[in-house]
Amino acid sequence: MRKMTRLSVTTLLLAVPALGLAETTAGASDEARALIQQFASTLQSELVSAMKAGGPTNAVEVCQDKAPAIARTLSQTSEWEIGRTSLKTRNPDNAPDAWETRILEQFESLKAAGNEVAGMSYAAVLENDGQKVYRYMQAIPTQEVCLTCHGSDLDPALAQTLDEAYPEDQARGYSAGDIRGAFTLTKPL
Ligand code: HEC
């Protein structure tokens, strides 16, 4: 039983480039990874300095304003559309589409089968209204620092700020090592 899970897992982890597109897609995956690296490190340093300067309640604003702003800038300066998504979103604007939901669920199965969250990724060439697009997703592990705002035991003042800003917040109750969500990138081919 467990063996079978592993097998489907391995198959899934392989990118499935359409015939003849292998080179394009290998380059595209590298581009996607570089953009994610930029997104993650910019956001993380903004987050850490905002937490130091004014505590987590102050840092909520950074996540609210800076995360979409960084994503926008990266999208405008590349051919990619870049964002973050999750099966349990804080901001409903980040809700996954059907394809993203499927991949997020596959990441959860991979984790349940004992795989490391860091480095889980999936790439595919899809056709969208006759236009070929390359899509790439990479899982985001929950770290200790994330639990201040995504854990179970939130500071009451912080919880109130979050309630006001995100009345539909589902992104609480996480533990370290959980899959918080994924970076999701798309570019036309
Ligand atoms: C200071 C509070 C705070 C901390 C700390 C924090 N987040 Fe968030 N997170 C937020 C807010 C606020 C949003 C909603 C952002 C928006 O409006 O797009 C969010 C959204 C997200 C999203 C987008 C999906 C969604 O739920 O809408 C991901 C993924 C995410 N956070 C991951 C993390 C990870 C990983 C860490 C730790 C490295 C982390 N967060 C730390 C407050 C925080």
PDB file of N, CA and C in Angstrom, residues 51-151:
ATOM      1  N   MET A  51       8.931  43.150  11.993  1.00  0.00           N
ATOM      2  CA  MET A  51       8.651  42.523  13.288  1.00  0.00           C
ATOM      3  C   MET A  51       9.556  43.128  14.355  1.00  0.00           C
ATOM      4  N   LYS A  52      10.817  43.345  13.989  1.00  0.00           N
ATOM      5  CA  LYS A  52      11.778  43.936  14.935  1.00  0.00           C
ATOM      6  C   LYS A  52      11.356  45.350  15.278  1.00  0.00           C
ATOM      7  N   ALA A  53      10.957  46.104  14.266  1.00  0.00           N
ATOM      8  CA  ALA A  53      10.645  47.521  14.464  1.00  0.00           C
ATOM      9  C   ALA A  53       9.356  47.725  15.258  1.00  0.00           C
ATOM     10  N   GLY A  54       8.320  46.944  14.983  1.00  0.00           N
ATOM     11  CA  GLY A  54       7.038  47.256  15.618  1.00  0.00           C
ATOM     12  C   GLY A  54       6.209  46.051  16.006  1.00  0.00           C
ATOM     13  N   GLY A  55       6.842  44.885  16.099  1.00  0.00           N
ATOM     14  CA  GLY A  55       6.094  43.698  16.521  1.00  0.00           C
ATOM     15  C   GLY A  55       5.229  43.137  15.413  1.00  0.00           C
ATOM     16  N   PRO A  56       4.603  41.999  15.672  1.00  0.00           N
ATOM     17  CA  PRO A  56       3.854  41.290  14.631  1.00  0.00           C
ATOM     18  C   PRO A  56       2.642  42.059  14.098  1.00  0.00           C
ATOM     19  N   THR A  57       1.986  42.845  14.980  1.00  0.00           N
ATOM     20  CA  THR A  57       0.808  43.571  14.507  1.00  0.00           C
ATOM     21  C   THR A  57       1.219  44.551  13.407  1.00  0.00           C
ATOM     22  N   ASN A  58       2.366  45.190  13.614  1.00  0.00           N
ATOM     23  CA  ASN A  58       2.933  46.092  12.619  1.00  0.00           C
ATOM     24  C   ASN A  58       3.307  45.323  11.350  1.00  0.00           C
ATOM     25  N   ALA A  59       3.794  44.112  11.516  1.00  0.00           N
ATOM     26  CA  ALA A  59       4.270  43.323  10.378  1.00  0.00           C
ATOM     27  C   ALA A  59       3.129  42.794   9.509  1.00  0.00           C
ATOM     28  N   VAL A  60       1.918  42.771  10.056  1.00  0.00           N
ATOM     29  CA  VAL A  60       0.767  42.339   9.252  1.00  0.00           C
ATOM     30  C   VAL A  60       0.653  43.215   8.003  1.00  0.00           C
ATOM     31  N   GLU A  61       0.890  44.518   8.217  1.00  0.00           N
ATOM     32  CA  GLU A  61       0.809  45.460   7.100  1.00  0.00           C
ATOM     33  C   GLU A  61       1.812  45.117   6.003  1.00  0.00           C
ATOM     34  N   VAL A  62       2.987  44.652   6.434  1.00  0.00           N
ATOM     35  CA  VAL A  62       4.017  44.281   5.459  1.00  0.00           C
ATOM     36  C   VAL A  62       3.518  43.145   4.585  1.00  0.00           C
ATOM     37  N   CYS A  63       2.921  42.136   5.238  1.00  0.00           N
ATOM     38  CA  CYS A  63       2.406  40.997   4.466  1.00  0.00           C
ATOM     39  C   CYS A  63       1.253  41.440   3.574  1.00  0.00           C
ATOM     40  N   GLN A  64       0.450  42.351   4.101  1.00  0.00           N
ATOM     41  CA  GLN A  64      -0.723  42.797   3.356  1.00  0.00           C
ATOM     42  C   GLN A  64      -0.334  43.645   2.139  1.00  0.00           C
ATOM     43  N   ASP A  65       0.616  44.569   2.343  1.00  0.00           N
ATOM     44  CA  ASP A  65       0.974  45.496   1.263  1.00  0.00           C
ATOM     45  C   ASP A  65       2.165  45.016   0.447  1.00  0.00           C
ATOM     46  N   LYS A  66       3.187  44.534   1.162  1.00  0.00           N
ATOM     47  CA  LYS A  66       4.446  44.230   0.471  1.00  0.00           C
ATOM     48  C   LYS A  66       4.373  42.945  -0.334  1.00  0.00           C
ATOM     49  N   ALA A  67       3.694  41.913   0.196  1.00  0.00           N
ATOM     50  CA  ALA A  67       3.683  40.641  -0.532  1.00  0.00           C
ATOM     51  C   ALA A  67       3.079  40.817  -1.934  1.00  0.00           C
ATOM     52  N   PRO A  68       1.872  41.423  -2.039  1.00  0.00           N
ATOM     53  CA  PRO A  68       1.351  41.629  -3.390  1.00  0.00           C
ATOM     54  C   PRO A  68       2.200  42.603  -4.221  1.00  0.00           C
ATOM     55  N   ALA A  69       2.799  43.614  -3.546  1.00  0.00           N
ATOM     56  CA  ALA A  69       3.605  44.600  -4.283  1.00  0.00           C
ATOM     57  C   ALA A  69       4.857  43.956  -4.864  1.00  0.00           C
ATOM     58  N   ILE A  70       5.516  43.113  -4.070  1.00  0.00           N
ATOM     59  CA  ILE A  70       6.720  42.426  -4.564  1.00  0.00           C
ATOM     60  C   ILE A  70       6.331  41.518  -5.740  1.00  0.00           C
ATOM     61  N   ALA A  71       5.221  40.801  -5.580  1.00  0.00           N
ATOM     62  CA  ALA A  71       4.749  39.919  -6.654  1.00  0.00           C
ATOM     63  C   ALA A  71       4.465  40.725  -7.925  1.00  0.00           C
ATOM     64  N   ARG A  72       3.834  41.882  -7.761  1.00  0.00           N
ATOM     65  CA  ARG A  72       3.513  42.737  -8.926  1.00  0.00           C
ATOM     66  C   ARG A  72       4.772  43.185  -9.635  1.00  0.00           C
ATOM     67  N   THR A  73       5.740  43.675  -8.853  1.00  0.00           N
ATOM     68  CA  THR A  73       6.987  44.156  -9.452  1.00  0.00           C
ATOM     69  C   THR A  73       7.681  43.039 -10.216  1.00  0.00           C
ATOM     70  N   LEU A  74       7.759  41.866  -9.596  1.00  0.00           N
ATOM     71  CA  LEU A  74       8.424  40.744 -10.266  1.00  0.00           C
ATOM     72  C   LEU A  74       7.667  40.341 -11.533  1.00  0.00           C
ATOM     73  N   SER A  75       6.345  40.412 -11.487  1.00  0.00           N
ATOM     74  CA  SER A  75       5.543  40.062 -12.667  1.00  0.00           C
ATOM     75  C   SER A  75       5.766  41.078 -13.787  1.00  0.00           C
ATOM     76  N   GLN A  76       5.857  42.381 -13.390  1.00  0.00           N
ATOM     77  CA  GLN A  76       6.010  43.424 -14.404  1.00  0.00           C
ATOM     78  C   GLN A  76       7.377  43.394 -15.065  1.00  0.00           C
ATOM     79  N   THR A  77       8.391  42.929 -14.332  1.00  0.00           N
ATOM     80  CA  THR A  77       9.743  42.948 -14.875  1.00  0.00           C
ATOM     81  C   THR A  77      10.152  41.588 -15.446  1.00  0.00           C
ATOM     82  N   SER A  78       9.197  40.676 -15.569  1.00  0.00           N
ATOM     83  CA  SER A  78       9.503  39.382 -16.180  1.00  0.00           C
ATOM     84  C   SER A  78       8.308  38.981 -17.047  1.00  0.00           C
ATOM     85  N   GLU A  79       8.412  37.840 -17.700  1.00  0.00           N
ATOM     86  CA  GLU A  79       7.268  37.383 -18.512  1.00  0.00           C
ATOM     87  C   GLU A  79       6.284  36.595 -17.656  1.00  0.00           C
ATOM     88  N   TRP A  80       6.568  36.501 -16.393  1.00  0.00           N
ATOM     89  CA  TRP A  80       5.810  35.607 -15.525  1.00  0.00           C
ATOM     90  C   TRP A  80       4.725  36.319 -14.742  1.00  0.00           C
ATOM     91  N   GLU A  81       3.696  35.583 -14.451  1.00  0.00           N
ATOM     92  CA  GLU A  81       2.744  36.013 -13.442  1.00  0.00           C
ATOM     93  C   GLU A  81       3.128  35.231 -12.196  1.00  0.00           C
ATOM     94  N   ILE A  82       3.303  35.935 -11.089  1.00  0.00           N
ATOM     95  CA  ILE A  82       3.803  35.252  -9.891  1.00  0.00           C
ATOM     96  C   ILE A  82       2.925  35.559  -8.684  1.00  0.00           C
ATOM     97  N   GLY A  83       2.663  34.561  -7.884  1.00  0.00           N
ATOM     98  CA  GLY A  83       1.839  34.774  -6.698  1.00  0.00           C
ATOM     99  C   GLY A  83       2.031  33.668  -5.678  1.00  0.00           C
ATOM    100  N   ARG A  84       1.243  33.745  -4.611  1.00  0.00           N
ATOM    101  CA  ARG A  84       1.252  32.690  -3.592  1.00  0.00           C
ATOM    102  C   ARG A  84      -0.172  32.187  -3.426  1.00  0.00           C
ATOM    103  N   THR A  85      -0.294  30.918  -3.145  1.00  0.00           N
ATOM    104  CA  THR A  85      -1.623  30.358  -2.954  1.00  0.00           C
ATOM    105  C   THR A  85      -1.572  29.317  -1.839  1.00  0.00           C
ATOM    106  N   SER A  86      -2.728  28.797  -1.463  1.00  0.00           N
ATOM    107  CA  SER A  86      -2.802  27.853  -0.343  1.00  0.00           C
ATOM    108  C   SER A  86      -4.158  27.162  -0.364  1.00  0.00           C
ATOM    109  N   LEU A  87      -4.224  25.978   0.267  1.00  0.00           N
ATOM    110  CA  LEU A  87      -5.533  25.331   0.426  1.00  0.00           C
ATOM    111  C   LEU A  87      -6.344  26.045   1.504  1.00  0.00           C
ATOM    112  N   LYS A  88      -5.648  26.768   2.393  1.00  0.00           N
ATOM    113  CA  LYS A  88      -6.338  27.543   3.435  1.00  0.00           C
ATOM    114  C   LYS A  88      -5.802  28.974   3.384  1.00  0.00           C
ATOM    115  N   THR A  89      -6.482  29.836   2.669  1.00  0.00           N
ATOM    116  CA  THR A  89      -5.944  31.177   2.449  1.00  0.00           C
ATOM    117  C   THR A  89      -6.338  32.152   3.555  1.00  0.00           C
ATOM    118  N   ARG A  90      -5.495  33.126   3.724  1.00  0.00           N
ATOM    119  CA  ARG A  90      -5.812  34.273   4.574  1.00  0.00           C
ATOM    120  C   ARG A  90      -6.554  35.293   3.718  1.00  0.00           C
ATOM    121  N   ASN A  91      -5.965  35.622   2.580  1.00  0.00           N
ATOM    122  CA  ASN A  91      -6.584  36.563   1.656  1.00  0.00           C
ATOM    123  C   ASN A  91      -7.253  35.765   0.528  1.00  0.00           C
ATOM    124  N   PRO A  92      -8.582  35.894   0.396  1.00  0.00           N
ATOM    125  CA  PRO A  92      -9.276  35.104  -0.640  1.00  0.00           C
ATOM    126  C   PRO A  92      -8.775  35.406  -2.058  1.00  0.00           C
ATOM    127  N   ASP A  93      -8.111  36.559  -2.254  1.00  0.00           N
ATOM    128  CA  ASP A  93      -7.518  36.842  -3.577  1.00  0.00           C
ATOM    129  C   ASP A  93      -6.458  35.814  -3.945  1.00  0.00           C
ATOM    130  N   ASN A  94      -5.918  35.124  -2.944  1.00  0.00           N
ATOM    131  CA  ASN A  94      -4.868  34.132  -3.199  1.00  0.00           C
ATOM    132  C   ASN A  94      -5.426  32.719  -3.399  1.00  0.00           C
ATOM    133  N   ALA A  95      -6.729  32.590  -3.451  1.00  0.00           N
ATOM    134  CA  ALA A  95      -7.349  31.259  -3.556  1.00  0.00           C
ATOM    135  C   ALA A  95      -6.857  30.530  -4.816  1.00  0.00           C
ATOM    136  N   PRO A  96      -6.625  29.230  -4.705  1.00  0.00           N
ATOM    137  CA  PRO A  96      -6.115  28.461  -5.839  1.00  0.00           C
ATOM    138  C   PRO A  96      -7.183  28.204  -6.910  1.00  0.00           C
ATOM    139  N   ASP A  97      -6.768  28.109  -8.164  1.00  0.00           N
ATOM    140  CA  ASP A  97      -7.695  27.644  -9.201  1.00  0.00           C
ATOM    141  C   ASP A  97      -7.697  26.108  -9.174  1.00  0.00           C
ATOM    142  N   ALA A  98      -8.440  25.492 -10.085  1.00  0.00           N
ATOM    143  CA  ALA A  98      -8.616  24.035 -10.027  1.00  0.00           C
ATOM    144  C   ALA A  98      -7.275  23.303 -10.151  1.00  0.00           C
ATOM    145  N   TRP A  99      -6.433  23.758 -11.080  1.00  0.00           N
ATOM    146  CA  TRP A  99      -5.138  23.105 -11.281  1.00  0.00           C
ATOM    147  C   TRP A  99      -4.267  23.250 -10.033  1.00  0.00           C
ATOM    148  N   GLU A 100      -4.225  24.465  -9.486  1.00  0.00           N
ATOM    149  CA  GLU A 100      -3.409  24.717  -8.295  1.00  0.00           C
ATOM    150  C   GLU A 100      -3.905  23.881  -7.109  1.00  0.00           C
ATOM    151  N   THR A 101      -5.227  23.765  -6.976  1.00  0.00           N
ATOM    152  CA  THR A 101      -5.785  22.956  -5.892  1.00  0.00           C
ATOM    153  C   THR A 101      -5.285  21.518  -6.012  1.00  0.00           C
ATOM    154  N   ARG A 102      -5.299  20.999  -7.242  1.00  0.00           N
ATOM    155  CA  ARG A 102      -4.866  19.615  -7.445  1.00  0.00           C
ATOM    156  C   ARG A 102      -3.396  19.443  -7.045  1.00  0.00           C
ATOM    157  N   ILE A 103      -2.570  20.388  -7.447  1.00  0.00           N
ATOM    158  CA  ILE A 103      -1.140  20.266  -7.138  1.00  0.00           C
ATOM    159  C   ILE A 103      -0.901  20.420  -5.631  1.00  0.00           C
ATOM    160  N   LEU A 104      -1.613  21.353  -5.002  1.00  0.00           N
ATOM    161  CA  LEU A 104      -1.475  21.518  -3.545  1.00  0.00           C
ATOM    162  C   LEU A 104      -1.879  20.231  -2.824  1.00  0.00           C
ATOM    163  N   GLU A 105      -2.934  19.593  -3.312  1.00  0.00           N
ATOM    164  CA  GLU A 105      -3.361  18.328  -2.698  1.00  0.00           C
ATOM    165  C   GLU A 105      -2.310  17.241  -2.909  1.00  0.00           C
ATOM    166  N   GLN A 106      -1.666  17.269  -4.081  1.00  0.00           N
ATOM    167  CA  GLN A 106      -0.600  16.288  -4.337  1.00  0.00           C
ATOM    168  C   GLN A 106       0.579  16.527  -3.406  1.00  0.00           C
ATOM    169  N   PHE A 107       0.902  17.823  -3.162  1.00  0.00           N
ATOM    170  CA  PHE A 107       1.988  18.132  -2.216  1.00  0.00           C
ATOM    171  C   PHE A 107       1.642  17.571  -0.833  1.00  0.00           C
ATOM    172  N   GLU A 108       0.367  17.703  -0.428  1.00  0.00           N
ATOM    173  CA  GLU A 108      -0.052  17.167   0.872  1.00  0.00           C
ATOM    174  C   GLU A 108       0.108  15.643   0.901  1.00  0.00           C
ATOM    175  N   SER A 109      -0.216  14.975  -0.194  1.00  0.00           N
ATOM    176  CA  SER A 109      -0.040  13.513  -0.242  1.00  0.00           C
ATOM    177  C   SER A 109       1.431  13.147  -0.155  1.00  0.00           C
ATOM    178  N   LEU A 110       2.271  13.933  -0.840  1.00  0.00           N
ATOM    179  CA  LEU A 110       3.713  13.675  -0.788  1.00  0.00           C
ATOM    180  C   LEU A 110       4.214  13.792   0.648  1.00  0.00           C
ATOM    181  N   LYS A 111       3.744  14.830   1.332  1.00  0.00           N
ATOM    182  CA  LYS A 111       4.166  15.045   2.728  1.00  0.00           C
ATOM    183  C   LYS A 111       3.674  13.889   3.600  1.00  0.00           C
ATOM    184  N   ALA A 112       2.412  13.502   3.389  1.00  0.00           N
ATOM    185  CA  ALA A 112       1.841  12.402   4.175  1.00  0.00           C
ATOM    186  C   ALA A 112       2.628  11.108   3.952  1.00  0.00           C
ATOM    187  N   ALA A 113       3.222  10.987   2.765  1.00  0.00           N
ATOM    188  CA  ALA A 113       4.010   9.780   2.459  1.00  0.00           C
ATOM    189  C   ALA A 113       5.441   9.889   2.972  1.00  0.00           C
ATOM    190  N   GLY A 114       5.725  11.003   3.689  1.00  0.00           N
ATOM    191  CA  GLY A 114       7.028  11.123   4.339  1.00  0.00           C
ATOM    192  C   GLY A 114       8.068  11.953   3.605  1.00  0.00           C
ATOM    193  N   ASN A 115       7.646  12.677   2.563  1.00  0.00           N
ATOM    194  CA  ASN A 115       8.612  13.484   1.806  1.00  0.00           C
ATOM    195  C   ASN A 115       8.828  14.854   2.442  1.00  0.00           C
ATOM    196  N   GLU A 116      10.027  15.403   2.230  1.00  0.00           N
ATOM    197  CA  GLU A 116      10.379  16.746   2.692  1.00  0.00           C
ATOM    198  C   GLU A 116       9.546  17.789   1.957  1.00  0.00           C
ATOM    199  N   VAL A 117       9.058  18.788   2.679  1.00  0.00           N
ATOM    200  CA  VAL A 117       8.274  19.845   2.038  1.00  0.00           C
ATOM    201  C   VAL A 117       9.177  20.770   1.211  1.00  0.00           C
ATOM    202  N   ALA A 118      10.326  21.121   1.803  1.00  0.00           N
ATOM    203  CA  ALA A 118      11.239  22.025   1.106  1.00  0.00           C
ATOM    204  C   ALA A 118      11.674  21.363  -0.199  1.00  0.00           C
ATOM    205  N   GLY A 119      11.548  22.093  -1.297  1.00  0.00           N
ATOM    206  CA  GLY A 119      11.991  21.552  -2.574  1.00  0.00           C
ATOM    207  C   GLY A 119      10.915  20.814  -3.348  1.00  0.00           C
ATOM    208  N   MET A 120       9.721  20.642  -2.766  1.00  0.00           N
ATOM    209  CA  MET A 120       8.632  20.030  -3.545  1.00  0.00           C
ATOM    210  C   MET A 120       8.210  21.000  -4.631  1.00  0.00           C
ATOM    211  N   SER A 121       8.197  20.536  -5.862  1.00  0.00           N
ATOM    212  CA  SER A 121       7.775  21.429  -6.939  1.00  0.00           C
ATOM    213  C   SER A 121       7.093  20.628  -8.029  1.00  0.00           C
ATOM    214  N   TYR A 122       6.394  21.335  -8.873  1.00  0.00           N
ATOM    215  CA  TYR A 122       5.705  20.662  -9.966  1.00  0.00           C
ATOM    216  C   TYR A 122       5.624  21.618 -11.148  1.00  0.00           C
ATOM    217  N   ALA A 123       5.909  21.123 -12.330  1.00  0.00           N
ATOM    218  CA  ALA A 123       5.867  21.963 -13.522  1.00  0.00           C
ATOM    219  C   ALA A 123       5.061  21.272 -14.605  1.00  0.00           C
ATOM    220  N   ALA A 124       4.363  22.053 -15.398  1.00  0.00           N
ATOM    221  CA  ALA A 124       3.583  21.456 -16.483  1.00  0.00           C
ATOM    222  C   ALA A 124       3.365  22.467 -17.592  1.00  0.00           C
ATOM    223  N   VAL A 125       3.216  21.953 -18.791  1.00  0.00           N
ATOM    224  CA  VAL A 125       2.802  22.787 -19.914  1.00  0.00           C
ATOM    225  C   VAL A 125       1.323  22.517 -20.135  1.00  0.00           C
ATOM    226  N   LEU A 126       0.543  23.565 -20.096  1.00  0.00           N
ATOM    227  CA  LEU A 126      -0.901  23.412 -20.241  1.00  0.00           C
ATOM    228  C   LEU A 126      -1.373  24.296 -21.384  1.00  0.00           C
ATOM    229  N   GLU A 127      -2.559  24.007 -21.860  1.00  0.00           N
ATOM    230  CA  GLU A 127      -3.105  24.856 -22.913  1.00  0.00           C
ATOM    231  C   GLU A 127      -4.308  25.613 -22.360  1.00  0.00           C
ATOM    232  N   ASN A 128      -4.237  26.927 -22.511  1.00  0.00           N
ATOM    233  CA  ASN A 128      -5.259  27.806 -21.955  1.00  0.00           C
ATOM    234  C   ASN A 128      -5.869  28.595 -23.108  1.00  0.00           C
ATOM    235  N   ASP A 129      -7.103  28.315 -23.496  1.00  0.00           N
ATOM    236  CA  ASP A 129      -7.733  28.998 -24.650  1.00  0.00           C
ATOM    237  C   ASP A 129      -6.815  29.011 -25.866  1.00  0.00           C
ATOM    238  N   GLY A 130      -6.230  27.889 -26.196  1.00  0.00           N
ATOM    239  CA  GLY A 130      -5.374  27.792 -27.375  1.00  0.00           C
ATOM    240  C   GLY A 130      -3.967  28.321 -27.166  1.00  0.00           C
ATOM    241  N   GLN A 131      -3.696  28.899 -26.028  1.00  0.00           N
ATOM    242  CA  GLN A 131      -2.351  29.434 -25.744  1.00  0.00           C
ATOM    243  C   GLN A 131      -1.613  28.476 -24.806  1.00  0.00           C
ATOM    244  N   LYS A 132      -0.411  28.054 -25.230  1.00  0.00           N
ATOM    245  CA  LYS A 132       0.370  27.174 -24.349  1.00  0.00           C
ATOM    246  C   LYS A 132       0.944  27.997 -23.205  1.00  0.00           C
ATOM    247  N   VAL A 133       0.776  27.516 -22.009  1.00  0.00           N
ATOM    248  CA  VAL A 133       1.380  28.190 -20.862  1.00  0.00           C
ATOM    249  C   VAL A 133       2.212  27.196 -20.063  1.00  0.00           C
ATOM    250  N   TYR A 134       3.237  27.731 -19.445  1.00  0.00           N
ATOM    251  CA  TYR A 134       4.078  26.937 -18.569  1.00  0.00           C
ATOM    252  C   TYR A 134       3.711  27.316 -17.152  1.00  0.00           C
ATOM    253  N   ARG A 135       3.435  26.324 -16.335  1.00  0.00           N
ATOM    254  CA  ARG A 135       3.068  26.610 -14.945  1.00  0.00           C
ATOM    255  C   ARG A 135       4.010  25.883 -13.999  1.00  0.00           C
ATOM    256  N   TYR A 136       4.357  26.576 -12.940  1.00  0.00           N
ATOM    257  CA  TYR A 136       5.319  26.030 -11.983  1.00  0.00           C
ATOM    258  C   TYR A 136       4.837  26.323 -10.575  1.00  0.00           C
ATOM    259  N   MET A 137       4.868  25.324  -9.719  1.00  0.00           N
ATOM    260  CA  MET A 137       4.507  25.540  -8.317  1.00  0.00           C
ATOM    261  C   MET A 137       5.585  24.976  -7.400  1.00  0.00           C
ATOM    262  N   GLN A 138       5.818  25.671  -6.308  1.00  0.00           N
ATOM    263  CA  GLN A 138       6.805  25.208  -5.325  1.00  0.00           C
ATOM    264  C   GLN A 138       6.240  25.367  -3.919  1.00  0.00           C
ATOM    265  N   ALA A 139       6.265  24.286  -3.157  1.00  0.00           N
ATOM    266  CA  ALA A 139       5.669  24.293  -1.809  1.00  0.00           C
ATOM    267  C   ALA A 139       6.416  25.236  -0.873  1.00  0.00           C
ATOM    268  N   ILE A 140       5.669  25.861   0.041  1.00  0.00           N
ATOM    269  CA  ILE A 140       6.252  26.765   1.042  1.00  0.00           C
ATOM    270  C   ILE A 140       6.118  26.108   2.421  1.00  0.00           C
ATOM    271  N   PRO A 141       7.254  25.726   3.016  1.00  0.00           N
ATOM    272  CA  PRO A 141       7.181  25.117   4.346  1.00  0.00           C
ATOM    273  C   PRO A 141       6.836  26.162   5.412  1.00  0.00           C
ATOM    274  N   THR A 142       6.143  25.738   6.464  1.00  0.00           N
ATOM    275  CA  THR A 142       5.868  26.617   7.600  1.00  0.00           C
ATOM    276  C   THR A 142       7.060  26.563   8.542  1.00  0.00           C
ATOM    277  N   GLN A 143       7.655  27.733   8.796  1.00  0.00           N
ATOM    278  CA  GLN A 143       8.772  27.800   9.737  1.00  0.00           C
ATOM    279  C   GLN A 143       8.270  28.352  11.073  1.00  0.00           C
ATOM    280  N   GLU A 144       9.127  28.258  12.100  1.00  0.00           N
ATOM    281  CA  GLU A 144       8.773  28.780  13.429  1.00  0.00           C
ATOM    282  C   GLU A 144       8.285  30.222  13.346  1.00  0.00           C
ATOM    283  N   VAL A 145       9.022  31.053  12.615  1.00  0.00           N
ATOM    284  CA  VAL A 145       8.711  32.484  12.550  1.00  0.00           C
ATOM    285  C   VAL A 145       7.310  32.747  11.973  1.00  0.00           C
ATOM    286  N   CYS A 146       6.808  31.837  11.192  1.00  0.00           N
ATOM    287  CA  CYS A 146       5.488  32.003  10.558  1.00  0.00           C
ATOM    288  C   CYS A 146       4.356  31.788  11.571  1.00  0.00           C
ATOM    289  N   LEU A 147       4.665  31.051  12.656  1.00  0.00           N
ATOM    290  CA  LEU A 147       3.603  30.650  13.591  1.00  0.00           C
ATOM    291  C   LEU A 147       3.029  31.828  14.362  1.00  0.00           C
ATOM    292  N   THR A 148       3.824  32.906  14.489  1.00  0.00           N
ATOM    293  CA  THR A 148       3.320  34.123  15.135  1.00  0.00           C
ATOM    294  C   THR A 148       1.989  34.526  14.504  1.00  0.00           C
ATOM    295  N   CYS A 149       1.895  34.407  13.202  1.00  0.00           N
ATOM    296  CA  CYS A 149       0.688  34.854  12.493  1.00  0.00           C
ATOM    297  C   CYS A 149      -0.121  33.717  11.865  1.00  0.00           C
ATOM    298  N   HIS A 150       0.458  32.524  11.769  1.00  0.00           N
ATOM    299  CA  HIS A 150      -0.261  31.401  11.144  1.00  0.00           C
ATOM    300  C   HIS A 150      -0.414  30.209  12.080  1.00  0.00           C
ATOM    301  N   GLY A 151       0.037  30.362  13.354  1.00  0.00           N
ATOM    302  CA  GLY A 151      -0.047  29.263  14.302  1.00  0.00           C
ATOM    303  C   GLY A 151      -1.403  29.194  14.992  1.00  0.00           C
TER     304      GLY A 151
END
